[in-house]
């Protein structure tokens, strides 16, 4: 493998690993804030106990996401210095805003939330988690704005003297159509992921023989809250994905759409592929099972519209950008697209089934439901990973669409250096995965703190009321 392939593998490994923690953190912050708000409004201790339980899972994921995110950004200088020199004047702006505004906001108020249980008025304490959750969303927006510029570069001028892109309009970069279309889809996926974690962990405790009856009732509330979140997020994910496909991908990245459907030749109307087997060089289909006209509707909203095919787009891009291969890895794009859809829909079905089984204070005990509870938290994680793999590999060979090919963005380093760093990062991330899993499983198995352990009656000077709190 050469420097390009190794660099792409390294960035892919670190990015997919990092994004395991990001959606959990984004969605779980709001759910924890919601649990604490429910406690403030109702005075019911089960919401306070759930707040502390899921809050601990939130802080674990926040810490691991922070560490892996820093490593990911280092690679722009390590393996992609040519890319960084070209676009640093633009790409650095949203990354700086993410660090200086969003990250400091979320980390500061998370610290206040962790250490402020006995020091802050309880409404102010609850507000800290809401602000932290809002900070995670703001952070996601700036990161997605940076990525969206790679997908659809806007708001810049190329400087011939310095051979660099110069920022012309910061607002064009921040309000790029690519980020406006993609942001709601990513955030909905985050809520789907966090809801699945809350519901899955809660259901596991509900079905454990060792779980006390009072804890079963508390976890049942978490199960239903998580399942409702998953169902609502599934609907939003489908809607925003459809909008993104119609209003951005089909218009600006038609090759990605064609690859996702293994549509080799332009068609009017275009069929949707249920199963396509192509030849080895990916230029034609050998066997197909399709639904007539469905792709035209999904891509354009019209059952009779034309959808451009892979081979026709390859010819067009060769004339527009010069000789070269402008076709991404079709099997990868085709199957990750379907894996993303399947994982999301299955999570939604399990959530619907969970709501049905837990209706009217019921607590299911079947082995099938136990298996579903264990599988549920992992489905959205797989869906997120498949979605990002499709998004990033689907724009190949471009690292900046229409401007810089991926092969032109790598650093002038040896393959051995990249391989060494790839091995180090993989081993490091493997160790972090073991630590993460150990911390998560330990916190999950410990269950809710008892009501006696949870309550800390304290009347602070200057406080308007006694505040029940938990020892962290």
Tab-separated table of C-alpha atoms in Angstrom:
chain	number	residue	atom	x	y	z
A	1	UNK	CA	0.000	0.000	0.000
A	2	UNK	CA	1.271	3.494	-0.847
A	3	UNK	CA	1.220	6.715	1.183
A	4	UNK	CA	-2.196	7.704	-0.163
A	5	UNK	CA	-3.905	4.435	0.756
A	6	UNK	CA	-2.276	4.301	4.185
A	7	UNK	CA	-3.183	7.918	4.918
A	8	UNK	CA	-6.765	7.313	3.897
A	9	UNK	CA	-6.940	4.204	6.078
A	10	UNK	CA	-5.543	6.090	9.039
A	11	UNK	CA	-7.942	8.983	8.702
A	12	UNK	CA	-10.828	6.571	8.168
A	13	UNK	CA	-9.989	4.544	11.271
A	14	UNK	CA	-9.603	7.577	13.520
A	15	UNK	CA	-12.703	9.310	12.140
A	16	UNK	CA	-15.047	6.337	12.435
A	17	UNK	CA	-13.736	5.594	15.928
A	18	UNK	CA	-14.139	9.212	17.016
A	19	UNK	CA	-17.683	9.346	15.715
A	20	UNK	CA	-18.719	6.443	17.924
A	21	UNK	CA	-18.683	8.890	20.852
A	22	UNK	CA	-19.943	12.068	19.187
A	23	UNK	CA	-23.606	11.143	18.536
A	24	UNK	CA	-23.970	9.564	21.977
A	25	UNK	CA	-22.647	12.743	23.585
A	26	UNK	CA	-24.871	15.057	21.534
A	27	UNK	CA	-28.120	13.207	22.107
A	28	UNK	CA	-27.470	11.969	25.645
A	29	UNK	CA	-26.758	15.476	26.911
A	30	UNK	CA	-30.310	16.532	26.089
A	31	UNK	CA	-31.811	13.368	27.582
A	32	UNK	CA	-29.878	13.807	30.831
A	33	UNK	CA	-30.944	17.456	30.961
A	34	UNK	CA	-34.527	16.329	30.358
A	35	UNK	CA	-34.352	13.769	33.186
A	36	UNK	CA	-33.089	16.428	35.586
A	37	UNK	CA	-35.821	18.820	34.490
A	38	UNK	CA	-38.403	16.084	35.107
A	39	UNK	CA	-37.023	15.696	38.625
A	40	UNK	CA	-37.249	19.443	39.260
A	41	UNK	CA	-40.833	19.571	38.048
A	42	UNK	CA	-42.151	16.382	39.641
A	43	UNK	CA	-39.969	15.962	42.692
A	44	UNK	CA	-39.877	12.220	41.938
A	45	UNK	CA	-36.510	10.783	42.949
A	46	UNK	CA	-36.455	8.245	40.123
A	47	UNK	CA	-35.691	11.028	37.654
A	48	UNK	CA	-32.824	12.239	39.828
A	49	UNK	CA	-31.394	8.729	40.026
A	50	UNK	CA	-31.701	8.349	36.242
A	51	UNK	CA	-30.016	11.719	35.797
A	52	UNK	CA	-26.994	10.611	37.775
A	53	UNK	CA	-26.854	7.177	36.163
A	54	UNK	CA	-27.001	8.343	32.539
A	55	UNK	CA	-24.995	11.465	33.396
A	56	UNK	CA	-22.073	9.219	34.290
A	57	UNK	CA	-22.325	7.494	30.900
A	58	UNK	CA	-22.409	10.931	29.275
A	59	UNK	CA	-19.195	12.103	30.960
A	60	UNK	CA	-17.354	8.902	29.995
A	61	UNK	CA	-18.259	9.380	26.335
A	62	UNK	CA	-17.490	13.090	26.439
A	63	UNK	CA	-13.966	12.397	27.712
A	64	UNK	CA	-13.229	9.716	25.091
A	65	UNK	CA	-14.680	11.872	22.327
A	66	UNK	CA	-12.431	14.750	23.354
A	67	UNK	CA	-9.270	12.639	23.267
A	68	UNK	CA	-10.001	11.002	19.916
A	69	UNK	CA	-11.099	14.293	18.334
A	70	UNK	CA	-7.788	15.965	19.114
A	71	UNK	CA	-5.873	13.086	17.517
A	72	UNK	CA	-8.049	13.311	14.433
A	73	UNK	CA	-7.236	16.986	13.871
A	74	UNK	CA	-3.494	16.359	14.226
A	75	UNK	CA	-3.606	14.379	10.990
A	76	UNK	CA	-4.244	17.456	8.872
A	77	UNK	CA	-0.648	18.446	9.517
A	78	UNK	CA	0.768	14.926	9.667
A	79	UNK	CA	-0.616	13.169	6.594
A	80	UNK	CA	-2.465	15.900	4.686
A	81	UNK	CA	-0.143	18.905	4.747
A	82	UNK	CA	-0.610	19.678	1.030
A	83	UNK	CA	-4.350	19.861	1.611
A	84	UNK	CA	-3.814	21.998	4.723
A	85	UNK	CA	-1.618	24.488	2.833
A	86	UNK	CA	-4.246	24.913	0.130
A	87	UNK	CA	-7.348	25.310	2.280
A	88	UNK	CA	-6.005	26.275	5.726
A	89	UNK	CA	-7.193	29.884	5.380
A	90	UNK	CA	-10.765	28.599	5.037
A	91	UNK	CA	-10.843	25.260	6.803
A	92	UNK	CA	-9.248	26.708	9.926
A	93	UNK	CA	-12.026	29.262	10.479
A	94	UNK	CA	-14.889	26.903	11.439
A	95	UNK	CA	-12.467	24.668	13.361
A	96	UNK	CA	-11.304	27.685	15.373
A	97	UNK	CA	-14.895	28.699	16.073
A	98	UNK	CA	-15.652	25.159	17.218
A	99	UNK	CA	-12.742	25.173	19.671
A	100	UNK	CA	-13.007	28.755	20.959
A	101	UNK	CA	-16.787	28.980	21.214
A	102	UNK	CA	-18.511	25.593	21.238
A	103	UNK	CA	-15.943	23.382	22.971
A	104	UNK	CA	-15.150	25.877	25.733
A	105	UNK	CA	-18.874	26.409	26.247
A	106	UNK	CA	-19.704	22.725	26.632
A	107	UNK	CA	-16.612	21.801	28.663
A	108	UNK	CA	-16.989	24.742	31.073
A	109	UNK	CA	-20.628	24.088	31.838
A	110	UNK	CA	-20.113	20.334	32.009
A	111	UNK	CA	-17.536	20.976	34.707
A	112	UNK	CA	-20.023	23.147	36.580
A	113	UNK	CA	-22.623	20.390	36.258
A	114	UNK	CA	-20.286	17.649	37.518
A	115	UNK	CA	-18.970	19.560	40.519
A	116	UNK	CA	-21.937	21.814	41.190
A	117	UNK	CA	-24.475	19.400	42.681
A	118	UNK	CA	-24.047	20.776	46.201
A	119	UNK	CA	-22.826	24.242	45.204
A	120	UNK	CA	-25.335	25.590	42.694
A	121	UNK	CA	-29.071	26.268	42.981
A	122	UNK	CA	-30.741	23.277	41.376
A	123	UNK	CA	-32.309	25.254	38.520
A	124	UNK	CA	-28.922	26.769	37.701
A	125	UNK	CA	-27.390	23.313	37.897
A	126	UNK	CA	-29.964	21.960	35.470
A	127	UNK	CA	-29.312	24.902	33.158
A	128	UNK	CA	-25.636	23.914	33.044
A	129	UNK	CA	-26.504	20.598	31.402
A	130	UNK	CA	-28.875	22.252	28.935
A	131	UNK	CA	-26.084	24.679	27.979
A	132	UNK	CA	-23.621	21.786	27.692
A	133	UNK	CA	-26.019	19.939	25.396
A	134	UNK	CA	-26.517	23.065	23.281
A	135	UNK	CA	-22.736	23.415	23.084
A	136	UNK	CA	-22.390	19.915	21.638
A	137	UNK	CA	-24.853	20.812	18.892
A	138	UNK	CA	-23.024	24.061	18.164
A	139	UNK	CA	-19.745	22.165	18.047
A	140	UNK	CA	-21.238	19.684	15.586
A	141	UNK	CA	-22.430	22.525	13.354
A	142	UNK	CA	-18.972	24.100	12.994
A	143	UNK	CA	-17.325	20.728	12.325
A	144	UNK	CA	-19.961	19.891	9.732
A	145	UNK	CA	-19.465	23.320	8.145
A	146	UNK	CA	-15.782	22.480	7.671
A	147	UNK	CA	-16.646	19.108	6.174
A	148	UNK	CA	-19.392	20.615	4.014
A	149	UNK	CA	-16.872	22.977	2.431
A	150	UNK	CA	-14.899	19.933	1.250
A	151	UNK	CA	-18.101	18.542	-0.247
A	152	UNK	CA	-19.188	21.843	-1.802
A	153	UNK	CA	-16.518	24.621	-1.690
A	154	UNK	CA	-18.010	28.133	-1.538
A	155	UNK	CA	-17.036	31.582	-0.295
A	156	UNK	CA	-13.391	31.569	-1.396
A	157	UNK	CA	-10.988	32.977	-3.984
A	158	UNK	CA	-7.924	31.141	-5.276
A	159	UNK	CA	-4.690	33.137	-4.919
A	160	UNK	CA	-2.383	32.355	-7.839
A	161	UNK	CA	0.635	33.911	-6.150
A	162	UNK	CA	0.428	31.852	-2.958
A	163	UNK	CA	-1.411	28.871	-4.499
A	164	UNK	CA	-3.859	28.979	-1.644
A	165	UNK	CA	-7.581	29.468	-1.181
A	166	UNK	CA	-8.432	32.722	0.558
A	167	UNK	CA	-11.601	33.222	2.550
A	168	UNK	CA	-13.939	35.611	0.775
A	169	UNK	CA	-17.139	35.203	2.804
A	170	UNK	CA	-17.243	33.520	6.198
A	171	UNK	CA	-21.037	33.503	6.081
A	172	UNK	CA	-21.037	31.606	2.781
A	173	UNK	CA	-18.872	28.936	4.399
A	174	UNK	CA	-20.969	28.716	7.570
A	175	UNK	CA	-24.288	28.679	5.687
A	176	UNK	CA	-23.134	26.359	2.928
A	177	UNK	CA	-26.084	24.453	1.388
A	178	UNK	CA	-24.230	21.236	2.187
A	179	UNK	CA	-24.220	21.935	5.934
A	180	UNK	CA	-27.783	23.263	5.961
A	181	UNK	CA	-28.938	20.003	4.361
A	182	UNK	CA	-26.671	17.659	6.317
A	183	UNK	CA	-26.797	19.131	9.834
A	184	UNK	CA	-30.400	18.151	10.703
A	185	UNK	CA	-29.731	14.622	9.436
A	186	UNK	CA	-26.643	14.221	11.630
A	187	UNK	CA	-28.335	15.636	14.746
A	188	UNK	CA	-31.358	13.394	14.251
A	189	UNK	CA	-28.970	10.461	14.003
A	190	UNK	CA	-27.388	11.557	17.290
A	191	UNK	CA	-30.730	11.518	19.073
A	192	UNK	CA	-31.472	8.114	17.572
A	193	UNK	CA	-28.153	6.836	18.930
A	194	UNK	CA	-28.588	8.279	22.425
A	195	UNK	CA	-32.200	7.157	22.659
A	196	UNK	CA	-31.174	3.628	21.690
A	197	UNK	CA	-28.500	3.608	24.409
A	198	UNK	CA	-30.935	4.842	27.069
A	199	UNK	CA	-33.641	2.366	26.029
A	200	UNK	CA	-31.299	-0.591	25.589
A	201	UNK	CA	-29.511	-0.158	28.917
A	202	UNK	CA	-32.799	0.492	30.691
A	203	UNK	CA	-34.438	-2.592	29.194
A	204	UNK	CA	-31.467	-4.746	30.216
A	205	UNK	CA	-31.943	-3.634	33.813
A	206	UNK	CA	-35.707	-4.091	33.633
A	207	UNK	CA	-35.223	-7.709	32.598
A	208	UNK	CA	-32.471	-8.533	35.114
A	209	UNK	CA	-33.602	-10.729	37.970
A	210	UNK	CA	-31.284	-8.863	40.364
A	211	UNK	CA	-32.813	-5.437	39.687
A	212	UNK	CA	-34.903	-4.210	42.665
A	213	UNK	CA	-38.583	-3.476	41.979
A	214	UNK	CA	-38.145	0.248	42.589
A	215	UNK	CA	-35.281	0.347	40.072
A	216	UNK	CA	-37.353	-1.589	37.540
A	217	UNK	CA	-39.990	1.146	37.670
A	218	UNK	CA	-37.346	3.837	37.241
A	219	UNK	CA	-35.624	2.078	34.359
A	220	UNK	CA	-38.986	1.444	32.713
A	221	UNK	CA	-39.442	5.234	32.555
A	222	UNK	CA	-36.018	5.509	30.916
A	223	UNK	CA	-36.879	2.728	28.466
A	224	UNK	CA	-40.008	4.486	27.290
A	225	UNK	CA	-38.279	7.877	27.099
A	226	UNK	CA	-35.452	6.345	25.059
A	227	UNK	CA	-37.792	4.401	22.779
A	228	UNK	CA	-39.908	7.491	22.080
A	229	UNK	CA	-36.703	9.387	21.261
A	230	UNK	CA	-35.629	6.631	18.868
A	231	UNK	CA	-38.999	6.599	17.099
A	232	UNK	CA	-39.135	10.383	16.721
A	233	UNK	CA	-35.515	10.502	15.567
A	234	UNK	CA	-36.112	7.715	13.038
A	235	UNK	CA	-38.880	9.735	11.417
A	236	UNK	CA	-36.682	12.856	11.310
A	237	UNK	CA	-33.697	10.875	9.968
A	238	UNK	CA	-35.812	9.531	7.107
A	239	UNK	CA	-37.258	12.965	6.311
A	240	UNK	CA	-33.943	14.841	6.465
A	241	UNK	CA	-32.132	12.112	4.531
A	242	UNK	CA	-34.729	12.369	1.789
A	243	UNK	CA	-34.377	16.159	1.677
A	244	UNK	CA	-30.589	15.935	1.640
A	245	UNK	CA	-30.660	13.453	-1.225
A	246	UNK	CA	-33.053	15.526	-3.311
A	247	UNK	CA	-31.742	19.029	-2.613
A	248	UNK	CA	-28.005	18.430	-2.345
A	249	UNK	CA	-26.633	15.035	-3.386
A	250	UNK	CA	-28.553	14.730	-6.658
A	251	UNK	CA	-27.791	18.341	-7.581
A	252	UNK	CA	-24.167	18.738	-6.487
A	253	UNK	CA	-22.806	15.166	-6.235
A	254	UNK	CA	-24.716	13.072	-8.782
A	255	UNK	CA	-21.908	10.515	-8.968
A	256	UNK	CA	-22.452	9.653	-5.303
A	257	UNK	CA	-26.159	9.149	-5.908
A	258	UNK	CA	-25.489	6.959	-8.953
A	259	UNK	CA	-22.950	4.865	-7.029
A	260	UNK	CA	-25.338	4.433	-4.104
A	261	UNK	CA	-27.814	2.848	-6.518
A	262	UNK	CA	-25.293	1.135	-8.825
A	263	UNK	CA	-26.942	3.012	-11.698
A	264	UNK	CA	-24.399	2.609	-14.479
A	265	UNK	CA	-26.341	4.273	-17.291
A	266	UNK	CA	-28.475	7.415	-17.246
A	267	UNK	CA	-32.141	6.501	-17.067
A	268	UNK	CA	-35.484	8.272	-17.384
A	269	UNK	CA	-37.270	7.128	-15.275
A	270	UNK	CA	-34.668	5.469	-13.053
A	271	UNK	CA	-35.341	2.266	-11.081
A	272	UNK	CA	-34.361	1.750	-7.440
A	273	UNK	CA	-31.973	-1.152	-6.896
A	274	UNK	CA	-32.920	-3.767	-4.323
A	275	UNK	CA	-29.930	-5.880	-5.333
A	276	UNK	CA	-27.304	-5.262	-8.009
A	277	UNK	CA	-24.271	-7.390	-8.829
A	278	UNK	CA	-21.785	-5.672	-11.132
A	279	UNK	CA	-18.705	-6.769	-13.046
A	280	UNK	CA	-15.256	-6.577	-11.484
A	281	UNK	CA	-14.322	-3.174	-12.924
A	282	UNK	CA	-17.663	-1.662	-11.882
A	283	UNK	CA	-18.788	-0.471	-15.302
A	284	UNK	CA	-21.997	-2.465	-15.756
A	285	UNK	CA	-24.543	-4.545	-13.918
A	286	UNK	CA	-24.641	-8.319	-14.361
A	287	UNK	CA	-27.716	-9.051	-12.241
A	288	UNK	CA	-30.360	-6.651	-10.893
A	289	UNK	CA	-33.545	-6.642	-8.835
A	290	UNK	CA	-35.143	-3.208	-9.105
A	291	UNK	CA	-38.302	-1.245	-8.342
A	292	UNK	CA	-39.307	0.766	-11.438
A	293	UNK	CA	-39.309	4.590	-11.196
A	294	UNK	CA	-38.583	4.659	-7.454
A	295	UNK	CA	-35.069	6.134	-7.746
A	296	UNK	CA	-36.390	9.010	-9.872
A	297	UNK	CA	-38.813	9.881	-7.098
A	298	UNK	CA	-36.261	9.497	-4.311
A	299	UNK	CA	-33.663	11.580	-6.143
A	300	UNK	CA	-35.846	14.330	-7.589
A	301	UNK	CA	-39.365	14.023	-6.188
A	302	UNK	CA	-40.734	13.196	-9.638
A	303	UNK	CA	-41.505	9.627	-10.740
A	304	UNK	CA	-40.468	10.359	-14.339
A	305	UNK	CA	-37.310	12.466	-13.964
A	306	UNK	CA	-33.906	11.513	-15.294
A	307	UNK	CA	-31.099	10.326	-12.995
A	308	UNK	CA	-27.543	10.383	-14.330
A	309	UNK	CA	-25.580	7.131	-14.440
A	310	UNK	CA	-22.011	6.311	-13.421
A	311	UNK	CA	-20.584	5.787	-16.903
A	312	UNK	CA	-22.181	8.923	-18.314
A	313	UNK	CA	-20.899	11.005	-15.398
A	314	UNK	CA	-17.422	9.516	-15.804
A	315	UNK	CA	-17.344	10.732	-19.401
A	316	UNK	CA	-18.645	14.164	-18.384
A	317	UNK	CA	-16.093	14.609	-15.597
A	318	UNK	CA	-13.259	13.448	-17.856
A	319	UNK	CA	-14.148	16.227	-20.276
A	320	UNK	CA	-14.643	18.780	-17.494
A	321	UNK	CA	-11.646	18.035	-15.261
A	322	UNK	CA	-9.317	16.124	-17.550
A	323	UNK	CA	-8.475	12.421	-17.928
A	324	UNK	CA	-8.802	10.277	-14.804
A	325	UNK	CA	-11.039	7.954	-12.841
A	326	UNK	CA	-13.896	9.866	-11.228
A	327	UNK	CA	-15.870	6.805	-10.109
A	328	UNK	CA	-15.832	5.948	-6.388
A	329	UNK	CA	-15.794	2.402	-5.046
A	330	UNK	CA	-19.285	1.403	-6.132
A	331	UNK	CA	-19.724	-1.744	-3.965
A	332	UNK	CA	-18.692	0.174	-0.826
A	333	UNK	CA	-21.060	3.065	-1.535
A	334	UNK	CA	-23.889	0.734	-2.553
A	335	UNK	CA	-23.737	-1.475	0.555
A	336	UNK	CA	-22.950	1.206	3.144
A	337	UNK	CA	-25.999	3.114	1.911
A	338	UNK	CA	-28.163	0.066	2.484
A	339	UNK	CA	-26.462	-0.776	5.763
A	340	UNK	CA	-27.188	2.738	7.010
A	341	UNK	CA	-30.877	2.459	6.104
A	342	UNK	CA	-31.259	-1.068	7.496
A	343	UNK	CA	-29.623	-0.220	10.842
A	344	UNK	CA	-31.777	2.875	11.334
A	345	UNK	CA	-35.055	1.198	10.406
A	346	UNK	CA	-34.332	-1.852	12.567
A	347	UNK	CA	-33.609	0.403	15.546
A	348	UNK	CA	-36.943	2.149	14.959
A	349	UNK	CA	-38.811	-1.174	14.779
A	350	UNK	CA	-37.219	-2.404	18.004
A	351	UNK	CA	-38.176	0.872	19.703
A	352	UNK	CA	-41.771	0.496	18.505
A	353	UNK	CA	-41.835	-3.101	19.749
A	354	UNK	CA	-40.392	-1.943	23.083
A	355	UNK	CA	-43.106	0.668	23.564
A	356	UNK	CA	-45.760	-1.961	22.863
A	357	UNK	CA	-44.310	-4.448	25.361
A	358	UNK	CA	-43.906	-1.856	28.132
A	359	UNK	CA	-47.404	-0.382	27.833
A	360	UNK	CA	-49.580	-0.190	30.969
A	361	UNK	CA	-46.700	-0.696	33.393
A	362	UNK	CA	-45.678	-4.007	31.866
A	363	UNK	CA	-42.112	-5.300	32.201
A	364	UNK	CA	-41.270	-7.889	29.504
A	365	UNK	CA	-39.062	-10.863	30.369
A	366	UNK	CA	-38.662	-12.707	27.046
A	367	UNK	CA	-35.242	-13.718	25.742
A	368	UNK	CA	-36.111	-12.151	22.401
A	369	UNK	CA	-36.582	-8.767	24.054
A	370	UNK	CA	-33.357	-9.189	26.004
A	371	UNK	CA	-31.488	-9.828	22.754
A	372	UNK	CA	-33.151	-6.800	21.168
A	373	UNK	CA	-32.149	-4.645	24.152
A	374	UNK	CA	-28.521	-5.716	23.798
A	375	UNK	CA	-28.475	-5.137	20.029
A	376	UNK	CA	-30.389	-1.844	20.024
A	377	UNK	CA	-27.590	0.527	21.202
A	378	UNK	CA	-25.210	-0.780	18.530
A	379	UNK	CA	-27.526	-0.376	15.523
A	380	UNK	CA	-27.397	3.439	15.283
A	381	UNK	CA	-23.618	3.329	15.802
A	382	UNK	CA	-23.352	1.067	12.766
A	383	UNK	CA	-25.749	3.290	10.834
A	384	UNK	CA	-23.682	6.392	11.622
A	385	UNK	CA	-20.463	4.668	10.578
A	386	UNK	CA	-21.993	3.423	7.322
A	387	UNK	CA	-23.377	6.882	6.595
A	388	UNK	CA	-20.026	8.626	7.032
A	389	UNK	CA	-18.161	6.004	5.027
A	390	UNK	CA	-20.638	6.517	2.197
A	391	UNK	CA	-20.403	10.309	2.465
A	392	UNK	CA	-16.617	10.494	2.436
A	393	UNK	CA	-15.808	7.676	0.021
A	394	UNK	CA	-18.652	8.725	-2.255
A	395	UNK	CA	-16.901	11.996	-3.183
A	396	UNK	CA	-13.678	10.290	-4.243
A	397	UNK	CA	-11.364	11.037	-5.973
A	398	UNK	CA	-11.856	14.539	-4.522
A	399	UNK	CA	-10.662	15.741	-1.143
A	400	UNK	CA	-12.131	19.141	-2.096
A	401	UNK	CA	-14.846	18.588	-4.658
A	402	UNK	CA	-13.838	19.811	-8.111
A	403	UNK	CA	-10.662	21.512	-6.851
A	404	UNK	CA	-8.173	19.103	-5.267
A	405	UNK	CA	-7.951	15.352	-5.688
A	406	UNK	CA	-7.209	13.233	-2.643
A	407	UNK	CA	-3.916	12.068	-4.149
A	408	UNK	CA	-2.780	15.703	-4.339
A	409	UNK	CA	-3.460	16.420	-0.659
A	410	UNK	CA	-1.087	13.971	1.040
A	411	UNK	CA	2.112	14.956	2.820
A	412	UNK	CA	5.557	14.317	1.328
A	413	UNK	CA	6.354	11.493	3.751
A	414	UNK	CA	7.229	7.846	3.377
A	415	UNK	CA	4.819	4.947	3.516
A	416	UNK	CA	6.773	3.526	6.458
A	417	UNK	CA	6.129	6.656	8.512
A	418	UNK	CA	2.408	6.530	7.818
A	419	UNK	CA	2.284	2.796	8.513
A	420	UNK	CA	4.073	3.293	11.837
A	421	UNK	CA	1.638	6.016	12.926
A	422	UNK	CA	-1.308	3.910	11.711
A	423	UNK	CA	-0.164	0.988	13.854
A	424	UNK	CA	0.401	3.251	16.866
A	425	UNK	CA	-3.005	4.901	16.535
A	426	UNK	CA	-4.745	1.572	16.026
A	427	UNK	CA	-3.120	0.089	19.137
A	428	UNK	CA	-3.810	3.268	21.103
A	429	UNK	CA	-7.442	3.315	20.053
A	430	UNK	CA	-7.720	-0.381	20.812
A	431	UNK	CA	-6.515	0.320	24.353
A	432	UNK	CA	-8.954	3.227	24.648
A	433	UNK	CA	-11.751	0.958	23.441
A	434	UNK	CA	-10.976	-1.507	26.219
A	435	UNK	CA	-10.941	1.315	28.782
A	436	UNK	CA	-14.164	2.781	27.394
A	437	UNK	CA	-15.946	-0.568	27.393
A	438	UNK	CA	-14.720	-1.337	30.906
A	439	UNK	CA	-15.883	2.005	32.294
A	440	UNK	CA	-19.228	1.803	30.527
A	441	UNK	CA	-19.980	-1.780	31.553
A	442	UNK	CA	-18.940	-1.073	35.129
A	443	UNK	CA	-21.215	1.972	35.322
A	444	UNK	CA	-24.081	0.118	33.647
A	445	UNK	CA	-23.799	-2.981	35.855
A	446	UNK	CA	-23.712	-0.827	38.991
A	447	UNK	CA	-27.218	0.394	38.180
A	448	UNK	CA	-29.011	3.237	39.891
A	449	UNK	CA	-27.799	4.607	43.213
A	450	UNK	CA	-30.232	3.744	45.975
A	451	UNK	CA	-32.682	6.360	47.185
A	452	UNK	CA	-30.822	6.553	50.493
A	453	UNK	CA	-27.483	7.078	48.763
A	454	UNK	CA	-29.007	9.569	46.378
A	455	UNK	CA	-30.526	11.973	48.848
A	456	UNK	CA	-28.233	14.545	50.418
A	457	UNK	CA	-30.433	16.896	52.439
A	458	UNK	CA	-28.624	20.201	52.585
A	459	UNK	CA	-29.741	23.741	53.280
A	460	UNK	CA	-27.146	26.128	51.903
A	461	UNK	CA	-26.862	29.665	53.123
A	462	UNK	CA	-28.666	31.954	50.740
A	463	UNK	CA	-30.533	29.111	49.066
A	464	UNK	CA	-34.263	29.389	48.692
A	465	UNK	CA	-34.941	25.691	49.337
A	466	UNK	CA	-33.492	22.410	50.424
A	467	UNK	CA	-32.114	20.549	47.413
A	468	UNK	CA	-32.003	16.757	47.198
A	469	UNK	CA	-28.742	15.856	45.474
A	470	UNK	CA	-26.630	12.854	44.706
A	471	UNK	CA	-23.071	12.121	45.636
A	472	UNK	CA	-21.129	11.737	42.394
